[in-house]
Short mmCIF file of C-alpha atoms and ligand atoms in Angstrom, two decimals:
data_model
loop_
_atom_site.label_atom_id
_atom_site.label_comp_id
_atom_site.label_asym_id
_atom_site.label_seq_id
_atom_site.Cartn_x
_atom_site.Cartn_y
_atom_site.Cartn_z
CA UNK M 192 -1.35 -10.38 23.28
CA UNK M 193 -4.75 -11.58 22.05
CA UNK M 194 -5.44 -15.32 21.70
CA UNK M 195 -4.99 -16.78 18.24
CA UNK M 196 -2.36 -14.26 17.33
CA UNK M 197 1.35 -14.63 17.02
CA UNK M 198 4.05 -12.08 16.59
CA UNK M 199 7.52 -12.51 15.28
CA UNK M 200 9.70 -9.47 15.39
CA UNK M 201 12.81 -9.59 13.32
CA UNK M 202 15.67 -7.14 13.28
CA UNK M 203 17.90 -6.93 10.30
CA UNK M 204 21.64 -7.46 10.24
CA UNK M 205 21.85 -3.73 10.53
CA UNK M 206 25.54 -3.35 11.25
CA UNK M 207 26.37 -5.52 8.23
CA UNK M 208 24.00 -3.43 6.14
CA UNK M 209 25.57 -0.17 7.36
CA UNK M 210 29.05 -1.48 6.53
CA UNK M 211 27.97 -2.44 3.03
CA UNK M 212 26.30 0.93 2.53
CA UNK M 213 29.46 2.70 3.73
CA UNK M 214 31.60 0.66 1.32
CA UNK M 215 29.08 1.48 -1.42
CA UNK M 216 29.35 5.20 -0.69
CA UNK M 217 33.16 5.04 -0.79
CA UNK M 218 33.00 3.18 -4.10
CA UNK M 219 30.51 5.59 -5.61
CA UNK M 220 32.53 8.58 -4.46
CA UNK M 221 35.57 7.16 -6.27
CA UNK M 222 33.96 6.36 -9.59
CA UNK M 223 31.42 9.17 -9.52
CA UNK M 224 28.87 6.70 -10.76
CA UNK M 225 25.14 7.19 -10.79
CA UNK M 226 22.57 4.86 -12.21
CA UNK M 227 23.72 1.55 -10.72
CA UNK M 228 20.98 -0.75 -9.46
CA UNK M 229 20.72 -0.54 -5.67
CA UNK M 230 23.75 1.55 -4.80
CA UNK M 231 22.54 4.88 -6.08
CA UNK M 232 19.75 7.38 -5.76
CA UNK M 233 18.89 9.55 -8.71
CA UNK M 234 17.74 12.87 -7.39
CA UNK M 235 15.27 15.51 -8.29
CA UNK M 236 16.04 18.85 -6.76
CA UNK M 237 12.81 20.71 -6.23
CA UNK M 238 12.04 24.13 -4.89
CA UNK M 239 8.65 24.61 -3.34
CA UNK M 240 7.45 28.15 -3.87
CA UNK M 241 4.47 27.63 -1.61
CA UNK M 242 6.66 26.85 1.42
CA UNK M 243 10.01 28.38 2.33
CA UNK M 244 11.89 29.18 -0.87
CA UNK M 245 15.26 28.48 0.71
CA UNK M 246 14.29 24.95 1.71
CA UNK M 247 15.60 22.88 -1.18
CA UNK M 248 14.97 19.20 -0.78
CA UNK M 249 16.18 16.18 -2.68
CA UNK M 250 13.39 13.89 -3.69
CA UNK M 251 14.44 10.52 -5.08
CA UNK M 252 13.09 9.48 -8.47
CA UNK M 253 10.49 6.74 -8.08
CA UNK M 254 11.31 3.87 -10.43
CA UNK M 255 8.04 2.71 -11.99
CA UNK M 256 9.72 -0.22 -13.76
CA UNK M 257 10.79 -1.51 -10.38
CA UNK M 258 7.23 -1.13 -9.01
CA UNK M 259 5.91 -2.88 -12.14
CA UNK M 260 8.32 -5.76 -11.56
CA UNK M 261 7.21 -6.08 -7.91
CA UNK M 262 3.58 -6.12 -9.07
CA UNK M 263 4.24 -8.78 -11.70
CA UNK M 264 6.19 -10.88 -9.20
CA UNK M 265 3.20 -11.04 -6.84
CA UNK M 266 0.91 -12.01 -9.72
CA UNK M 267 3.32 -14.79 -10.71
CA UNK M 268 2.51 -16.67 -7.47
CA UNK M 269 -1.11 -17.01 -8.61
CA UNK M 270 -4.18 -15.52 -6.87
CA UNK M 271 -3.22 -14.65 -3.26
CA UNK M 272 -6.39 -15.99 -1.68
CA UNK M 273 -6.08 -16.70 2.06
CA UNK M 274 -5.61 -20.41 2.93
CA UNK M 275 -3.94 -21.23 -0.42
CA UNK M 276 -0.36 -22.18 -1.30
CA UNK M 277 0.07 -19.13 -3.53
CA UNK M 278 -0.93 -16.89 -0.62
CA UNK M 279 1.68 -18.49 1.66
CA UNK M 280 4.40 -18.32 -0.99
CA UNK M 281 3.72 -14.68 -1.85
CA UNK M 282 3.53 -13.76 1.85
CA UNK M 283 6.96 -15.34 2.36
CA UNK M 284 8.38 -13.34 -0.55
CA UNK M 285 6.87 -10.06 0.71
CA UNK M 286 8.29 -10.74 4.18
CA UNK M 287 11.75 -11.33 2.66
CA UNK M 288 11.58 -8.06 0.73
CA UNK M 289 10.61 -6.12 3.85
CA UNK M 290 13.43 -7.80 5.77
CA UNK M 291 15.86 -6.68 3.08
CA UNK M 292 14.67 -3.06 2.92
CA UNK M 293 13.44 -2.04 6.38
CA UNK M 294 15.00 -1.76 9.85
CA UNK M 295 12.52 -3.90 11.76
CA UNK M 296 9.90 -6.31 10.45
CA UNK M 297 6.85 -7.41 12.43
CA UNK M 298 4.91 -10.43 11.25
CA UNK M 299 1.41 -10.58 12.66
CA UNK M 300 -0.37 -13.86 12.09
CA UNK M 301 -3.94 -14.49 13.15
CA UNK M 302 -6.99 -16.62 12.52
CA UNK M 303 -10.08 -14.61 11.63
CA UNK M 304 -13.62 -15.68 10.77
CA UNK M 305 -14.94 -14.72 7.34
CA UNK M 306 -18.64 -13.92 6.79
CA UNK M 307 -19.29 -17.46 5.54
CA UNK M 308 -17.71 -19.05 8.63
CA UNK M 309 -14.40 -19.94 6.97
CA UNK M 310 -11.45 -19.49 9.33
CA UNK M 311 -8.77 -17.57 7.46
CA UNK M 312 -5.10 -17.86 8.34
CA UNK M 313 -3.93 -14.32 7.77
CA UNK M 314 -0.64 -12.47 7.95
CA UNK M 315 -0.20 -8.70 8.26
CA UNK M 316 3.36 -7.62 7.45
CA UNK M 317 4.88 -4.45 8.89
CA UNK M 318 8.23 -2.98 7.82
CA UNK M 319 9.40 -0.13 10.06
CA UNK M 320 11.98 2.48 9.11
CA UNK M 321 13.71 4.35 11.93
CA UNK M 322 11.46 2.73 14.55
CA UNK M 323 12.89 4.97 17.30
CA UNK M 324 11.38 8.13 15.79
CA UNK M 325 8.24 9.54 17.36
CA UNK M 326 6.91 11.34 14.29
CA UNK M 327 5.73 8.61 11.93
CA UNK M 328 3.88 8.09 8.66
CA UNK M 329 1.89 4.93 7.97
CA UNK M 330 1.80 3.67 4.36
CA UNK M 331 -0.43 0.70 3.60
CA UNK M 332 -2.03 -1.52 0.97
CA UNK M 333 -3.72 -4.93 0.95
CA UNK M 334 -1.76 -7.89 -0.41
CA UNK M 335 -4.48 -10.55 -0.64
CA UNK M 336 -6.74 -11.03 -3.64
CA UNK M 337 -10.48 -11.62 -3.80
CA UNK M 338 -11.45 -15.32 -3.94
CA UNK M 339 -13.98 -14.82 -6.75
CA UNK M 340 -14.37 -12.70 -9.88
CA UNK M 341 -17.96 -11.90 -8.96
CA UNK M 342 -18.14 -8.89 -11.29
CA UNK M 343 -16.85 -10.74 -14.35
CA UNK M 344 -19.00 -10.20 -17.45
CA UNK M 345 -19.23 -14.00 -17.80
CA UNK M 346 -21.27 -15.51 -14.91
CA UNK M 347 -19.31 -18.76 -15.38
CA UNK M 348 -16.36 -16.95 -13.78
CA UNK M 349 -18.20 -15.68 -10.71
CA UNK M 350 -16.61 -18.31 -8.46
CA UNK M 351 -13.15 -18.29 -10.03
CA UNK M 352 -10.17 -16.44 -8.51
CA UNK M 353 -8.21 -13.90 -10.57
CA UNK M 354 -4.77 -12.27 -10.72
CA UNK M 355 -5.54 -9.09 -8.78
CA UNK M 356 -2.74 -7.19 -10.55
CA UNK M 357 -4.41 -3.86 -9.87
CA UNK M 358 -6.66 -4.85 -6.95
CA UNK M 359 -3.99 -5.79 -4.48
CA UNK M 360 -0.62 -6.14 -6.18
CA UNK M 361 -0.27 -2.58 -7.54
CA UNK M 362 -0.41 -0.85 -4.14
CA UNK M 363 2.06 -3.32 -2.66
CA UNK M 364 4.31 -2.95 -5.73
CA UNK M 365 4.44 0.82 -5.27
CA UNK M 366 5.14 0.48 -1.54
CA UNK M 367 7.95 -2.04 -2.11
CA UNK M 368 9.64 0.44 -4.43
CA UNK M 369 9.22 3.11 -1.75
CA UNK M 370 10.73 0.68 0.78
CA UNK M 371 13.72 0.18 -1.54
CA UNK M 372 14.21 3.95 -1.82
CA UNK M 373 13.91 4.36 1.96
CA UNK M 374 16.58 1.69 2.46
CA UNK M 375 19.02 4.04 0.73
CA UNK M 376 18.47 7.22 2.80
CA UNK M 377 17.32 8.16 6.29
CA UNK M 378 14.64 10.85 6.33
CA UNK M 379 13.37 13.10 9.13
CA UNK M 380 10.34 10.97 10.02
CA UNK M 381 9.85 7.31 10.74
CA UNK M 382 7.82 5.29 8.24
CA UNK M 383 5.82 2.09 8.70
CA UNK M 384 4.83 0.15 5.62
CA UNK M 385 1.96 -2.23 6.34
CA UNK M 386 0.69 -4.94 4.01
CA UNK M 387 -2.79 -5.94 5.19
CA UNK M 388 -4.25 -9.36 4.54
CA UNK M 389 -7.87 -10.40 3.85
CA UNK M 390 -9.13 -7.02 2.65
CA UNK M 391 -10.98 -8.56 -0.26
CA UNK M 392 -12.90 -11.43 1.39
CA UNK M 393 -16.08 -9.32 1.55
CA UNK M 394 -19.45 -10.92 0.90
CA UNK M 395 -19.99 -12.46 -2.53
CA UNK M 396 -22.13 -10.36 -4.82
CA UNK M 397 -24.84 -13.04 -4.81
CA UNK M 398 -25.17 -13.05 -0.99
CA UNK M 399 -28.54 -11.73 0.12
CA UNK M 400 -27.70 -8.98 2.58
CA UNK M 401 -24.45 -7.08 2.30
CA UNK M 402 -22.20 -6.65 5.35
CA UNK M 403 -19.59 -3.90 5.30
CA UNK M 404 -17.62 -5.50 8.13
CA UNK M 405 -16.99 -8.59 5.98
CA UNK M 406 -14.31 -6.53 4.18
CA UNK M 407 -10.88 -5.51 5.44
CA UNK M 408 -10.49 -8.28 8.02
CA UNK M 409 -6.71 -7.89 8.29
CA UNK M 410 -6.84 -4.16 8.99
CA UNK M 411 -9.74 -4.60 11.41
CA UNK M 412 -7.64 -7.12 13.30
CA UNK M 413 -4.55 -4.88 13.26
CA UNK M 414 -6.58 -1.83 14.33
CA UNK M 415 -7.73 -3.72 17.44
CA UNK M 416 -4.33 -5.40 17.99
CA UNK M 417 -1.57 -3.18 16.57
CA UNK M 418 1.91 -4.71 16.21
CA UNK M 419 3.01 -2.48 19.10
CA UNK M 420 0.42 -1.67 21.74
CA UNK M 421 1.60 1.97 21.88
CA UNK M 422 1.61 2.36 18.09
CA UNK M 423 0.81 5.77 16.68
CA UNK M 424 1.40 7.58 13.41
CA UNK M 425 0.73 11.24 12.66
CA UNK M 426 -1.20 10.19 9.57
CA UNK M 427 -1.47 7.42 7.01
CA UNK M 428 -1.91 6.83 3.30
CA UNK M 429 -3.66 3.76 1.88
CA UNK M 430 -3.05 2.75 -1.75
CA UNK M 431 -5.77 0.71 -3.45
CA UNK M 432 -5.93 0.03 -7.20
CA UNK M 433 -3.14 2.40 -8.15
CA UNK M 434 -1.95 0.76 -11.39
CA UNK M 435 -4.67 0.85 -14.06
CA UNK M 436 -4.58 2.84 -17.30
CA UNK M 437 -6.19 6.29 -16.98
CA UNK M 438 -6.74 6.03 -13.25
CA UNK M 439 -8.59 8.86 -11.55
CA UNK M 440 -7.99 9.53 -7.88
CA UNK M 441 -10.79 11.62 -6.39
CA UNK M 442 -11.35 12.88 -2.85
CA UNK M 443 -12.72 9.70 -1.27
CA UNK M 444 -15.54 10.27 1.22
CA UNK M 445 -14.14 8.80 4.45
CA UNK M 446 -10.74 10.37 3.74
CA UNK M 447 -12.48 13.76 3.60
CA UNK M 448 -14.48 12.95 6.70
CA UNK M 449 -11.50 11.92 8.87
CA UNK M 450 -8.40 13.47 7.27
CA UNK M 451 -9.35 16.32 4.90
CA UNK M 452 -6.11 18.28 5.43
CA UNK M 453 -4.03 15.29 4.40
CA UNK M 454 -6.13 14.78 1.26
CA UNK M 455 -5.45 18.40 0.27
CA UNK M 456 -1.77 18.13 1.15
CA UNK M 457 -1.24 14.98 -0.93
CA UNK M 458 -3.29 16.27 -3.88
CA UNK M 459 -1.33 19.56 -3.81
CA UNK M 460 1.97 17.68 -3.89
CA UNK M 461 0.69 15.50 -6.75
CA UNK M 462 -0.05 18.70 -8.68
CA UNK M 463 3.38 20.13 -7.89
CA UNK M 464 4.89 16.94 -9.33
CA UNK M 465 2.81 17.27 -12.51
CA UNK M 466 0.23 14.58 -11.78
CA UNK M 467 -2.97 16.60 -11.61
CA UNK M 468 -4.21 14.56 -14.58
CA UNK M 469 -4.50 11.58 -12.17
CA UNK M 470 -5.23 13.37 -8.88
CA UNK M 471 -8.52 15.15 -9.47
CA UNK M 472 -9.94 17.75 -7.13
CA UNK M 473 -13.42 16.27 -7.31
CA UNK M 474 -15.55 14.44 -4.80
CA UNK M 475 -15.49 10.63 -4.90
CA UNK M 476 -17.70 8.07 -3.19
CA UNK M 477 -17.39 6.65 0.34
CA UNK M 478 -15.44 3.39 0.17
CA UNK M 479 -15.28 0.86 3.01
CA UNK M 480 -11.62 -0.06 2.85
CA UNK M 481 -8.68 -0.61 5.22
CA UNK M 482 -8.44 3.11 6.03
CA UNK M 483 -12.02 3.16 7.35
CA UNK M 484 -11.14 0.83 10.25
CA UNK M 485 -7.84 2.53 11.04
CA UNK M 486 -9.67 5.86 11.20
CA UNK M 487 -12.58 4.61 13.30
CA UNK M 488 -10.90 2.03 15.57
CA UNK M 489 -7.27 3.18 15.88
CA UNK M 490 -8.08 6.88 15.38
CA UNK M 491 -5.15 7.57 13.10
CA UNK M 492 -6.13 9.88 10.23
CA UNK M 493 -5.66 7.84 7.05
CA UNK M 494 -6.53 8.80 3.48
CA UNK M 495 -7.27 6.43 0.61
CA UNK M 496 -5.72 6.92 -2.82
CA UNK M 497 -8.17 4.76 -4.78
CA UNK M 498 -9.12 4.76 -8.45
CA UNK M 499 -12.77 5.83 -8.81
CA UNK M 500 -14.60 6.12 -12.15
CA UNK M 501 -17.77 7.63 -13.51
CA UNK M 502 -18.08 5.33 -16.51
CA UNK M 503 -18.61 1.95 -14.78
CA UNK M 504 -21.69 0.71 -12.89
CA UNK M 505 -19.69 -0.05 -9.71
CA UNK M 506 -17.56 3.12 -9.82
CA UNK M 507 -14.18 1.33 -9.99
CA UNK M 508 -11.93 0.50 -12.98
CA UNK M 509 -13.56 -1.58 -15.70
CA UNK M 510 -11.85 -4.89 -14.74
CA UNK M 511 -12.64 -4.63 -11.01
CA UNK M 512 -13.23 -8.14 -9.61
CA UNK M 513 -12.96 -9.72 -13.08
CA UNK M 514 -10.45 -12.02 -14.76
CA UNK M 515 -9.35 -8.90 -16.69
CA UNK M 516 -7.59 -7.60 -13.57
CA UNK M 517 -4.25 -8.94 -14.80
CA UNK M 518 -0.90 -7.43 -15.83
CA UNK M 519 -2.38 -6.22 -19.16
CA UNK M 520 -4.40 -3.73 -17.09
CA UNK M 521 -1.30 -2.19 -15.49
CA UNK M 522 0.23 1.05 -16.79
CA UNK M 523 3.64 2.00 -15.37
CA UNK M 524 2.70 5.67 -15.84
CA UNK M 525 -0.02 5.31 -13.21
CA UNK M 526 2.38 3.58 -10.81
CA UNK M 527 4.77 6.47 -11.46
CA UNK M 528 2.18 9.16 -10.67
CA UNK M 529 1.28 7.55 -7.37
CA UNK M 530 4.77 6.48 -6.35
CA UNK M 531 6.40 9.82 -7.14
CA UNK M 532 3.64 11.63 -5.26
CA UNK M 533 3.92 9.48 -2.13
CA UNK M 534 7.72 9.58 -2.02
CA UNK M 535 7.52 13.37 -2.38
CA UNK M 536 5.06 13.59 0.52
CA UNK M 537 7.33 11.71 2.90
CA UNK M 538 10.54 13.43 1.83
CA UNK M 539 8.93 16.81 2.48
CA UNK M 540 8.29 15.99 6.13
C1 AHN A 806 -16.64 -2.35 -0.91
O1 AHN A 806 -17.01 -2.69 -2.02
C2 AHN A 806 -17.54 -2.33 0.26
N1 AHN A 806 -15.40 -2.00 -0.70
C3 AHN A 806 -14.43 -2.04 -1.75
C4 AHN A 806 -13.09 -2.15 -1.18
C5 AHN A 806 -12.22 -2.85 -2.11
C6 AHN A 806 -12.46 -4.05 -2.68
N2 AHN A 806 -11.08 -2.41 -2.55
C7 AHN A 806 -10.60 -3.29 -3.36
N3 AHN A 806 -11.41 -4.30 -3.47
ZN1 ZN A 807 -11.23 -5.92 -4.45
#
């Protein structure tokens, strides 16, 4: 184990959970009830003409209101800037949610050096489902928020933190809803949900020379020191800024460089679910993000579902790194498009 790092592995009260689930099933069988809060799965039966016609699979319905609630809850702690109270409190809440939904939780804490010399106390959180399975899918998002709104239209705000409802919380909100759905059913593959810290501590806009390695510090750390030394996943999906109105998800450059087949697979499934208005078959830019380091250091093919725009100078949504990145910028329909697509991808494995 590398110096300065600390792991805590926690197993759930799994037998208690199984007993409760069994009792729940018995209860539901008796009253024939669907639509209760955690005890039921509403199902979508889909046939996939492109694959075997006889293979009918049940895909759960992604609940966008639940994902919206999880997003809002993170925002309610305040900006999740490393080394702040809000960051610790939100990290504790995220850890609790993963402990509730997943089979095994790994908490990776570390101290990393930011570009300006600040030592950041970071925490990567990993929730594993069916950890014994060899075939695995990695789902990830960053949970920290940027310390400064350095793209705000008002220069007075360039050193002020912001809510990060879209940039940070939305991806985690979608993945928590997926974790909740996975807690209700075992699927054929194992899944690891990873919440990376310190993605957004990249160099301030006013810094002279830019440094790409100043971004994604949590995923760089994890890529060099995975929570299990033998960790591997067949492929991964990163969610970044997946909650804004009128999002457009294009084929991001590094995703196409390292994992083109998975980009096509996910975009095809999005289309089959009716979300080709969000998932566009057009080329996007190359974005240094958590997936870049997992691809290059850990050599796991990971794609990035990230909102890229033509109508803004920076190529992201209009409120990127501004005080306007708050809950007013979040559209449950976008969360739905992404969440339903990702849950469909993993249930088709
Ligand atoms: C760079 O601007 C180099 N990367 C953007 C990654 C990012 C920031 N995603 C969200 N916030
Ligand atoms: Zn950001």
